[in-house]
Short mmCIF file of C-alpha atoms in Angstrom, two decimals:
data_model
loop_
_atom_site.label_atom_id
_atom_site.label_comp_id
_atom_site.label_asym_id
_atom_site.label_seq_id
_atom_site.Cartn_x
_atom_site.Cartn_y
_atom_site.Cartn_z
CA UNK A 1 -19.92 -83.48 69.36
CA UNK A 2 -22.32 -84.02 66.59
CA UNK A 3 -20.39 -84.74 63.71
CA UNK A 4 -17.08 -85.44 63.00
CA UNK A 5 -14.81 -81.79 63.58
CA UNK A 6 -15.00 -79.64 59.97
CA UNK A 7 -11.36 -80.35 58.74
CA UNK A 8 -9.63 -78.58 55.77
CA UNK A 9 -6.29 -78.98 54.35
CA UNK A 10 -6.10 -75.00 54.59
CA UNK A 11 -3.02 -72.81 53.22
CA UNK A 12 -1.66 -71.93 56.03
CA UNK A 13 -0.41 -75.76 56.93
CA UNK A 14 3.00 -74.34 57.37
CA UNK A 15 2.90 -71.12 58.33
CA UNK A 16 2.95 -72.38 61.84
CA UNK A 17 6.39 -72.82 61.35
CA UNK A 18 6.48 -69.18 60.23
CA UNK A 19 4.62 -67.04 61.84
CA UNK A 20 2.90 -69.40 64.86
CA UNK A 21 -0.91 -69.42 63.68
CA UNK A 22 -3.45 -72.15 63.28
CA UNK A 23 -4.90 -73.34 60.62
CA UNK A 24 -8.11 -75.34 60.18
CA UNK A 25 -10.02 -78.25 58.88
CA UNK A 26 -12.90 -78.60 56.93
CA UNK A 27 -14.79 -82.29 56.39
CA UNK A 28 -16.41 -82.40 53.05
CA UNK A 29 -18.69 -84.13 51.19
CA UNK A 30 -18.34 -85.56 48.12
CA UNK A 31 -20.89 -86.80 45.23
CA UNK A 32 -19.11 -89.68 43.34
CA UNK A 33 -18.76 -87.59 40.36
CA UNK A 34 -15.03 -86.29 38.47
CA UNK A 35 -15.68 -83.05 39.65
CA UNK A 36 -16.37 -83.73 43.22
CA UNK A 37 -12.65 -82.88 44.19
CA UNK A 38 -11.68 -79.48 45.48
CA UNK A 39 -9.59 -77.08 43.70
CA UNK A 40 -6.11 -78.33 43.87
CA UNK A 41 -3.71 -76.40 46.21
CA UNK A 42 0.12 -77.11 44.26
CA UNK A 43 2.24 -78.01 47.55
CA UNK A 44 5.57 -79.76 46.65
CA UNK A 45 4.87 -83.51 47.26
CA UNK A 46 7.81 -84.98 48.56
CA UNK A 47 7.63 -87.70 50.78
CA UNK A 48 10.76 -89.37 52.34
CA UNK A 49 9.96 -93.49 52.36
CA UNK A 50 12.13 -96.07 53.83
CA UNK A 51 14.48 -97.53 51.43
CA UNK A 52 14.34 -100.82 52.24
CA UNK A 53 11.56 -102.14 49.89
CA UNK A 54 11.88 -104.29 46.74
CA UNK A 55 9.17 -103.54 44.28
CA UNK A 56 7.29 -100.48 43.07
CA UNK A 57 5.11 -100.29 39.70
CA UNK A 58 3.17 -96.93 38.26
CA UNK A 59 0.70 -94.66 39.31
CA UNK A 60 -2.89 -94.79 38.14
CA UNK A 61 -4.15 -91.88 36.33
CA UNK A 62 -7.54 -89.92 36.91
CA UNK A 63 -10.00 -91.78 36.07
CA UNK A 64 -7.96 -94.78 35.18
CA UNK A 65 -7.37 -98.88 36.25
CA UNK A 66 -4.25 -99.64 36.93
CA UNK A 67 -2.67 -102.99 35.44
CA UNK A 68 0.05 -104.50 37.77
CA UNK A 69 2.71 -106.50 35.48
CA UNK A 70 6.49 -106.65 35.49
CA UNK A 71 6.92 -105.33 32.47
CA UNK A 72 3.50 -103.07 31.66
CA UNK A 73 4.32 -100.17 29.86
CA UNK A 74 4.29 -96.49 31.95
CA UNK A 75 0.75 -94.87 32.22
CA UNK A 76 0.23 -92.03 30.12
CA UNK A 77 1.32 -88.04 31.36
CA UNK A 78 -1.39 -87.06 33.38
CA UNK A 79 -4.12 -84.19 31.44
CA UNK A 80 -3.34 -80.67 32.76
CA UNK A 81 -5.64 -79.03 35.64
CA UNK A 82 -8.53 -77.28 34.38
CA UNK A 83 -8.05 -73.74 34.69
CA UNK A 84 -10.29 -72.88 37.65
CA UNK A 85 -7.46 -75.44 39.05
CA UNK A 86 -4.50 -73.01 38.23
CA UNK A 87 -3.25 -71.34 41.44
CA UNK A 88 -4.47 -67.49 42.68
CA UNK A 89 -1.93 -64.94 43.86
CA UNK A 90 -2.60 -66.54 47.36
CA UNK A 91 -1.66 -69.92 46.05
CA UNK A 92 1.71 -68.26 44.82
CA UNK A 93 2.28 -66.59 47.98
CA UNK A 94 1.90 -69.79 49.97
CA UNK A 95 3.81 -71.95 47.32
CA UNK A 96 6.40 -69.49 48.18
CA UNK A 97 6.67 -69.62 51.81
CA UNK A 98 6.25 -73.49 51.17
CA UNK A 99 9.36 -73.67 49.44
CA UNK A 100 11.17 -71.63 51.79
CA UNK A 101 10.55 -73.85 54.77
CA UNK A 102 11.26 -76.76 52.96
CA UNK A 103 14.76 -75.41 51.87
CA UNK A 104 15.52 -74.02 54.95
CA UNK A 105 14.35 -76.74 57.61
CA UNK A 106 14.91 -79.98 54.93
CA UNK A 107 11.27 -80.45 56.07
CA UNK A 108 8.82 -82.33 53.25
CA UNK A 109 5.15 -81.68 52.85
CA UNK A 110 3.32 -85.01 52.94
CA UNK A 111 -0.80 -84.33 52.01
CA UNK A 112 -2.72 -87.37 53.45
CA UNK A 113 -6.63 -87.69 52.18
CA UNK A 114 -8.86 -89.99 53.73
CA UNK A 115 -12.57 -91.26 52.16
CA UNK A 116 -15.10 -93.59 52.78
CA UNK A 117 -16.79 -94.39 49.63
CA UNK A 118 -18.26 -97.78 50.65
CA UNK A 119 -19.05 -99.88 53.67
CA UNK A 120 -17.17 -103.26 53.18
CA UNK A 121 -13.73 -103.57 50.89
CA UNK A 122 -13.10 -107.45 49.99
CA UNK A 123 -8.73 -106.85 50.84
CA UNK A 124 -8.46 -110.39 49.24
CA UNK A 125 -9.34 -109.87 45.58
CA UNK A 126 -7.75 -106.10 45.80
CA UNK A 127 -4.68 -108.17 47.21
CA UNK A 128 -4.72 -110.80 44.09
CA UNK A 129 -4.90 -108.13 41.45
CA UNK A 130 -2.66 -105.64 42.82
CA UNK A 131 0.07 -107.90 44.24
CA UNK A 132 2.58 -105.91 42.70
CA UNK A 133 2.08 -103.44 45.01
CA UNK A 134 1.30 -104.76 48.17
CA UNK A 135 3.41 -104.17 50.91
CA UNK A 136 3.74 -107.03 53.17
CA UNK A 137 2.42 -107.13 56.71
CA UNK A 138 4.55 -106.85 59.73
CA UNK A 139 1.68 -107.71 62.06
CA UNK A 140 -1.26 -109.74 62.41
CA UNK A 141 -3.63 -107.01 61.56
CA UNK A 142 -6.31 -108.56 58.69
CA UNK A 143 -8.25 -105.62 58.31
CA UNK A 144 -6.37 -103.55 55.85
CA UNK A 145 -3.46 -103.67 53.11
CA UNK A 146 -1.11 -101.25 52.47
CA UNK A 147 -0.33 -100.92 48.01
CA UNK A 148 2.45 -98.37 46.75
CA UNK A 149 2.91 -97.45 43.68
CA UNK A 150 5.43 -95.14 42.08
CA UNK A 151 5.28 -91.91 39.76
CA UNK A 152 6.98 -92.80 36.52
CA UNK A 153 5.81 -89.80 34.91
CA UNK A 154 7.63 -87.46 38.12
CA UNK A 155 10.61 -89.40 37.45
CA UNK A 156 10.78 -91.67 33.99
CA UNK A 157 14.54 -92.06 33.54
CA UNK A 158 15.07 -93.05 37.01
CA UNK A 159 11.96 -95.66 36.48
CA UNK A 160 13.94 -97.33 33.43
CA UNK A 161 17.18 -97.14 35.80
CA UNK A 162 16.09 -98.91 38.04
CA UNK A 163 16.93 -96.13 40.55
CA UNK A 164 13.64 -95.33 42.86
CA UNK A 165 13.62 -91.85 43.58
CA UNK A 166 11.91 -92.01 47.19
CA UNK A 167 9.49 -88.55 47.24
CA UNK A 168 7.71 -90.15 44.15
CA UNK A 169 6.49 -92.86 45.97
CA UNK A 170 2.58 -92.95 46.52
CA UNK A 171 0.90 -95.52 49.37
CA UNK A 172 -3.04 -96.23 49.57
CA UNK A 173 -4.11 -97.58 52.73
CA UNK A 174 -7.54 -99.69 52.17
CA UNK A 175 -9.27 -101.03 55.22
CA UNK A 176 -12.24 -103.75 55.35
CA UNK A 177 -14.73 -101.98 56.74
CA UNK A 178 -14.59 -99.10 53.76
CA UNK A 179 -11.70 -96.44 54.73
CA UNK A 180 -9.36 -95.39 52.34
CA UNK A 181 -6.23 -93.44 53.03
CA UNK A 182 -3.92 -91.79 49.97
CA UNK A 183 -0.50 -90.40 51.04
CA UNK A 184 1.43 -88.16 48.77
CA UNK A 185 -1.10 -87.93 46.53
CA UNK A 186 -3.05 -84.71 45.02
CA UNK A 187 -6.42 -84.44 44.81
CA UNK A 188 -7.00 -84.84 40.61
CA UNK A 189 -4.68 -88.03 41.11
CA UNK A 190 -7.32 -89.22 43.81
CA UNK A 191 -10.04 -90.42 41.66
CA UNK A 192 -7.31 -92.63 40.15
CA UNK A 193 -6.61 -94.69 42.81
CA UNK A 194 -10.41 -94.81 44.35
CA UNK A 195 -11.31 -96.62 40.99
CA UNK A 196 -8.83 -98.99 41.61
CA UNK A 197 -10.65 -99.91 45.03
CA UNK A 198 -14.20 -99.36 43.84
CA UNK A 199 -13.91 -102.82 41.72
CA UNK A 200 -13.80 -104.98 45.36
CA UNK A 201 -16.39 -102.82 47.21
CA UNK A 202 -19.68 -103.62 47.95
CA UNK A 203 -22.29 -101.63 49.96
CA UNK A 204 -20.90 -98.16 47.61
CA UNK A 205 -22.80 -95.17 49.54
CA UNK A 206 -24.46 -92.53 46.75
CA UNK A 207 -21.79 -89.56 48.57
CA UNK A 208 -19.09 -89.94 50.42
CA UNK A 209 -17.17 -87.82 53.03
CA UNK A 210 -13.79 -86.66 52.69
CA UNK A 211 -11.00 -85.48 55.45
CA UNK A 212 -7.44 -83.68 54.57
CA UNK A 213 -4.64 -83.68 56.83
CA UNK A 214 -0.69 -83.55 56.56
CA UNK A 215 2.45 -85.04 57.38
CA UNK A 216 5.67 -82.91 57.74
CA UNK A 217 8.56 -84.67 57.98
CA UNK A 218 11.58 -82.72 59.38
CA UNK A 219 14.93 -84.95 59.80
CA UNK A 220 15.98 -82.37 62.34
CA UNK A 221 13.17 -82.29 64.38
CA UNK A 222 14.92 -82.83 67.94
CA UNK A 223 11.86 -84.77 69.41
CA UNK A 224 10.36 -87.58 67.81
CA UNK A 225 7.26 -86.33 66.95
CA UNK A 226 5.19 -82.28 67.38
CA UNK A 227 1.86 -82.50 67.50
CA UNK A 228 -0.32 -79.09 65.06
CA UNK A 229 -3.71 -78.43 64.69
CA UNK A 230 -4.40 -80.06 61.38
CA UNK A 231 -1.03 -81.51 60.65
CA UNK A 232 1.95 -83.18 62.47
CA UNK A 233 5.50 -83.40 62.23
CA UNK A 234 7.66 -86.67 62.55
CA UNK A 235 11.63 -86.50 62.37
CA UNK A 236 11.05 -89.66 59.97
CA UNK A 237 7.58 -91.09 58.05
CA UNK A 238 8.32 -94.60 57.97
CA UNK A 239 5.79 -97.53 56.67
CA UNK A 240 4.79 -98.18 60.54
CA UNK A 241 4.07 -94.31 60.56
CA UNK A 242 2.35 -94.78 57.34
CA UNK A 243 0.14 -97.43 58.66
CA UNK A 244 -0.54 -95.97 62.48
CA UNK A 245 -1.73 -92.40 60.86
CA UNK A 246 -3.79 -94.45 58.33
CA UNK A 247 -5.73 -96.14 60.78
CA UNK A 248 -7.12 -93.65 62.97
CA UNK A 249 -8.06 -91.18 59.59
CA UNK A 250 -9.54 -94.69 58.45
CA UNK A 251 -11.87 -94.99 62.01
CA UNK A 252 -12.29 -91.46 62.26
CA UNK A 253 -14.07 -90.93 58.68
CA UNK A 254 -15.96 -94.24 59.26
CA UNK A 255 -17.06 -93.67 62.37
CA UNK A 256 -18.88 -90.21 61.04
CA UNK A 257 -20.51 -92.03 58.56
CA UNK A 258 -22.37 -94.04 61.39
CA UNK A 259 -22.75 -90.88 63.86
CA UNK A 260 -24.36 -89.71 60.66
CA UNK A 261 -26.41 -92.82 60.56
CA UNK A 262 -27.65 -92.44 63.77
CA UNK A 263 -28.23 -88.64 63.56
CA UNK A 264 -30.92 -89.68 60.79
CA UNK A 265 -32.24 -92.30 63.50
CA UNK A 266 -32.67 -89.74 66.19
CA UNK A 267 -34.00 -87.31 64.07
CA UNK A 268 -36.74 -89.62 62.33
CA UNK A 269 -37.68 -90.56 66.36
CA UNK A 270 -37.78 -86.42 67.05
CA UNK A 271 -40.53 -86.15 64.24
CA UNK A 272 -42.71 -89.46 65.62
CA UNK A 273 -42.86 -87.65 68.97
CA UNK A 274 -43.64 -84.59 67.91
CA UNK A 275 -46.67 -86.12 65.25
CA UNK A 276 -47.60 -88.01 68.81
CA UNK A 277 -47.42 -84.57 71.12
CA UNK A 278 -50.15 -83.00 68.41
CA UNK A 279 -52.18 -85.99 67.64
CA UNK A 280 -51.85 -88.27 70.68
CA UNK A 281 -51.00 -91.28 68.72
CA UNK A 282 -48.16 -92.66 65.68
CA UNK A 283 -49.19 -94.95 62.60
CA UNK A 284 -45.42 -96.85 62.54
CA UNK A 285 -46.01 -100.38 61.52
CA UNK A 286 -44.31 -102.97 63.35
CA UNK A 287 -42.11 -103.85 60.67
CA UNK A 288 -40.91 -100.49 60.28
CA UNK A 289 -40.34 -100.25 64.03
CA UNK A 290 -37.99 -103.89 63.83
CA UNK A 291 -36.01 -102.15 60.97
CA UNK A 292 -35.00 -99.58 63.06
CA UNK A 293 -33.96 -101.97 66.22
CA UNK A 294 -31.95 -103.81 63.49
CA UNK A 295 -29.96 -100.67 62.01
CA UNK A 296 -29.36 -99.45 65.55
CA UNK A 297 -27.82 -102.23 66.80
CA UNK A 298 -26.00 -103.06 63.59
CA UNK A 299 -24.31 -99.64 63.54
CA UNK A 300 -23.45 -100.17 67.20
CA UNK A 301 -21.54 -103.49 66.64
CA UNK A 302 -19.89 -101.97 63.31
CA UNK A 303 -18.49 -99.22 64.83
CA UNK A 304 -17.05 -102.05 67.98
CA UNK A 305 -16.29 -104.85 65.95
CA UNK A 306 -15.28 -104.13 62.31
CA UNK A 307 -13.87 -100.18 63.16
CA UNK A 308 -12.09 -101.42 65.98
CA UNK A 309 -12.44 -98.40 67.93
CA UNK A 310 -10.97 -99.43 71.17
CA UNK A 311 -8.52 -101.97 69.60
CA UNK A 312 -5.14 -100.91 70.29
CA UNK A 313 -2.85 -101.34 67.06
CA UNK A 314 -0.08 -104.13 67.27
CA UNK A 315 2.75 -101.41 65.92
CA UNK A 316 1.61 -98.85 68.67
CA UNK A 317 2.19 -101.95 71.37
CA UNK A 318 5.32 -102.47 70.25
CA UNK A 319 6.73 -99.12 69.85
CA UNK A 320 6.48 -96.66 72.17
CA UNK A 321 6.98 -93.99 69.18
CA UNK A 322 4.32 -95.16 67.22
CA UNK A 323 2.42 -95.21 70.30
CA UNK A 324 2.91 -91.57 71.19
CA UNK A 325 1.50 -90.79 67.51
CA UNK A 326 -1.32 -93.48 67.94
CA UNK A 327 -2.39 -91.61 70.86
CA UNK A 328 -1.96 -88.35 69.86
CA UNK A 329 -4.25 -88.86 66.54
CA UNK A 330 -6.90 -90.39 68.73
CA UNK A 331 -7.28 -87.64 71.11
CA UNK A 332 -6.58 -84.73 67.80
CA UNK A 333 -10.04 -86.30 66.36
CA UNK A 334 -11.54 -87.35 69.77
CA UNK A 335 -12.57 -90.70 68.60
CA UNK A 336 -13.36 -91.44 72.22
CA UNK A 337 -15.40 -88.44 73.33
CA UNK A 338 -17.27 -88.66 69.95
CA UNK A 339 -18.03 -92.37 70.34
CA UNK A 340 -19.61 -91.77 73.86
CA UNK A 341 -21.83 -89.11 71.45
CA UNK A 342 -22.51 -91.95 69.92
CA UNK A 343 -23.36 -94.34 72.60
CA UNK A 344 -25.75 -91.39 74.00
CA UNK A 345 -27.56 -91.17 70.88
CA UNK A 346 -28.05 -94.70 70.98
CA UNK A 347 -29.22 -95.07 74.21
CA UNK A 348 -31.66 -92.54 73.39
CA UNK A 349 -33.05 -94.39 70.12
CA UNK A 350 -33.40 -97.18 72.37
CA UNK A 351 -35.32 -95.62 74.94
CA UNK A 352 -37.90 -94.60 72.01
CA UNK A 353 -38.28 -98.17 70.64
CA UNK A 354 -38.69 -99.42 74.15
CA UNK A 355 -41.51 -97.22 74.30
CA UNK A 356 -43.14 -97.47 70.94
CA UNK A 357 -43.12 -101.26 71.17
CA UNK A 358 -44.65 -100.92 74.28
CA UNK A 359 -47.57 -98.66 72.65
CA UNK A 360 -47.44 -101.25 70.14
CA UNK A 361 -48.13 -104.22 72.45
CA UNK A 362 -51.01 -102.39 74.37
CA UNK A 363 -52.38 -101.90 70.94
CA UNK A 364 -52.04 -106.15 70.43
CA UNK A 365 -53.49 -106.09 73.64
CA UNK A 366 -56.70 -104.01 73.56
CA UNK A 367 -57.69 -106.05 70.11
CA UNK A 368 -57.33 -109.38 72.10
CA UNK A 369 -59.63 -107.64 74.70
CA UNK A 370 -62.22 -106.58 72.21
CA UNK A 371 -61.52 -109.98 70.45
CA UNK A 372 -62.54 -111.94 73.05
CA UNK A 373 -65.25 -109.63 74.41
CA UNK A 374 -66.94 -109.53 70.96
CA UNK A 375 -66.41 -113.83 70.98
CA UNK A 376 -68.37 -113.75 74.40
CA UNK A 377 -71.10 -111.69 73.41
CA UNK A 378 -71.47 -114.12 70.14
CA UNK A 379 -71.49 -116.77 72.71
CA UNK A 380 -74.62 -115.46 74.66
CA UNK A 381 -76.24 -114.46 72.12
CA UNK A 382 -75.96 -118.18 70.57
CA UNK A 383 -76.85 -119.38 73.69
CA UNK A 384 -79.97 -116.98 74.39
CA UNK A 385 -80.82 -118.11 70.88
CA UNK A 386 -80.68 -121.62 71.46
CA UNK A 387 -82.90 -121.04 74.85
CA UNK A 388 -85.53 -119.41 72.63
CA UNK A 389 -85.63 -121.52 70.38
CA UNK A 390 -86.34 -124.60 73.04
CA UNK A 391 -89.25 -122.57 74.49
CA UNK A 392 -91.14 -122.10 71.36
#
């Protein structure tokens, strides 16, 4: 596989559950711009959370920071959609049929976007300023923090209550090496919460791709978990489900960023041999060559090291459940099969700087030949000099 499978977050999630089709994907691409998000689809957002955690502050608005204090006043009502935002006929026929599963199945629609805006996230200052809503760890995993934050403006009186209404919870799952994963959240909310992240990132990439999938959670689902084409059902999404789901959207967007990377690489090598099939030689410097070597094998140990492909997550060992959904993920977005893409691709930018560096030395070579050729003939010809000059 080239790329990373086109993914949408189509209309017909559900209808699965109604009438047994399909639906599919689409991977986009983003330009770090307001506008970049697409049209927003007006699915009920309810998402059943555990109820065992202490502490929940507001939602950030479009476009705005979020400050994290005790007693900081609610944001302000989000602005309304734009109207190319409003929903079609088709959107009210699917909002429809939405709302009928959910009433009769007690199933809730859980919309799970995942970006990659940057290539490193410093967790430690995004910890310090968000602490409000961090969610502690429950394993040793350093690589990413999990932050919830809570709709006051779905729910003010409960807010002032004190009463946490659970389906207006909203979690952000950040990892180090530049994922970010938004549950229960719509897409002109998005921007929101990516702001709040885009103050601790470094290496911020001029686009960045984006991936939609879905949760359903069903409380009568008799097994634990049913696998769909873009979505999957769970009897219950828990914070462990929150953060096994996360991590695989997290490698899976990264990781086409650096197929994407080396697609660039193997395509800049297809051009060199073609310029060398018509002219019988290349003008790369050596420099250029040595930047190459470097981004290859720096994209290599990224994708091993920091990614984690092959790094089996300390909830999935402990839980057979969240193992079964682990696994499941990883073979739905073929992490494996599109690393060894990967690897191939590699191994075949390798082979080409193996071979221009040796066109390269033979080139070093041949000018110490001449070199020293041209130093011998000064030689004799100092020396016939010299033998001329004793005769006379």
């Amino acid at each position: 596989m080239e790329l990373c499978r086109i993914r949408t977050f189509q209309k017909s999630l559900l209808r699965p559950l109604l009438l047994h089709h399909a639906p599919s994907r689409t991977l986009e691409t983003l330009v770090r711009s307001p506008s970049v998000f697409r049209p927003r689809r007006r699915p009920p957002l309810l998402l059943l959370l555990l109820r065992s955690f202490a502490s929940v502050s507001p939602a950030p608005g479009t476009g705005r920071d979020l400050e994290c204090r005790d007693h900081a006043p609610p944001p302000a009502p989000l602005p309304p959609p734009p109207p190319d935002e409003l929903a079609s006929d088709d959107d009210a026929y699917y909002h429809e049929h939405i709302l009928e599963a959910t009433q009769e199945d007690e199933s809730r629609l859980v919309p799970v976007k995942a970006y990659f805006p940057c290539t490193s996230i410093n967790l430690k200052s995004l910890q310090s300023q968000n602490s409000f809503n961090v969610i502690p760890p429950t394993s040793r995993a350093t690589n990413y923090v999990v932050l919830r934050y809570y709709d006051v403006k779905g729910d003010p009186e409960g807010f002032k209550a004190g009463i946490i209404d659970e389906s207006h919870c909203h979690y952000m799952v950040v990892f180090q090496y530049g994922s970010i994963v938004l549950f229960n959240v719509s897409d002109h909310e998005a921007d929101g919460y990516l702001k709040i992240v885009e103050k601790h990132a470094s290496g911020l990439l001029p686009e960045m791709r984006k991936d939609d999938y879905a949760v359903v959670e069903k409380p009568t689902l008799e097994t634990w978990m049913q696998g769909g084409l873009d979505f999957i059902i769970l009897r219950d999404l828990s914070i462990d489900g929150i953060r096994t789901i996360g991590s695989v959207l997290g490698q899976s967007i990264a990781l086409d960023y650096y197929i994407r990377q080396v697609d660039g690489m193997v395509a800049e090598f297809t051009d060199i041999n073609r310029g060398m099939e018509k002219t019988g030689t290349f003008t790369m410097e050596r420099k250029k060559l040595f930047q190459l070597v470097g981004k290859a094998n720096s994209n290599l140990a990224d994708v091993i090291l920091k990614l984690g492909l092959f790094e089996r997550s300390d909830i999935a060992w402990k839980n057979a459940n969240y193992a079964q959904i682990w696994e499941y993920l990883r073979d739905e977005y073929e992490l494996t099969q599109r690393f060894g893409n990967l690897d191939f691709k590699l191994k075949f930018v390798e082979h080409n700087i193996r071979f221009l560096q040796e066109i390269l030395q033979n080139r070093k070579s041949d000018f110490l030949e001449w070199l020293i050729i041209i130093l011998i003939s000064v030689e004799i010809l100092i020396s016939v000099y010299n033998i001329v000059q004793e005769q006379m």
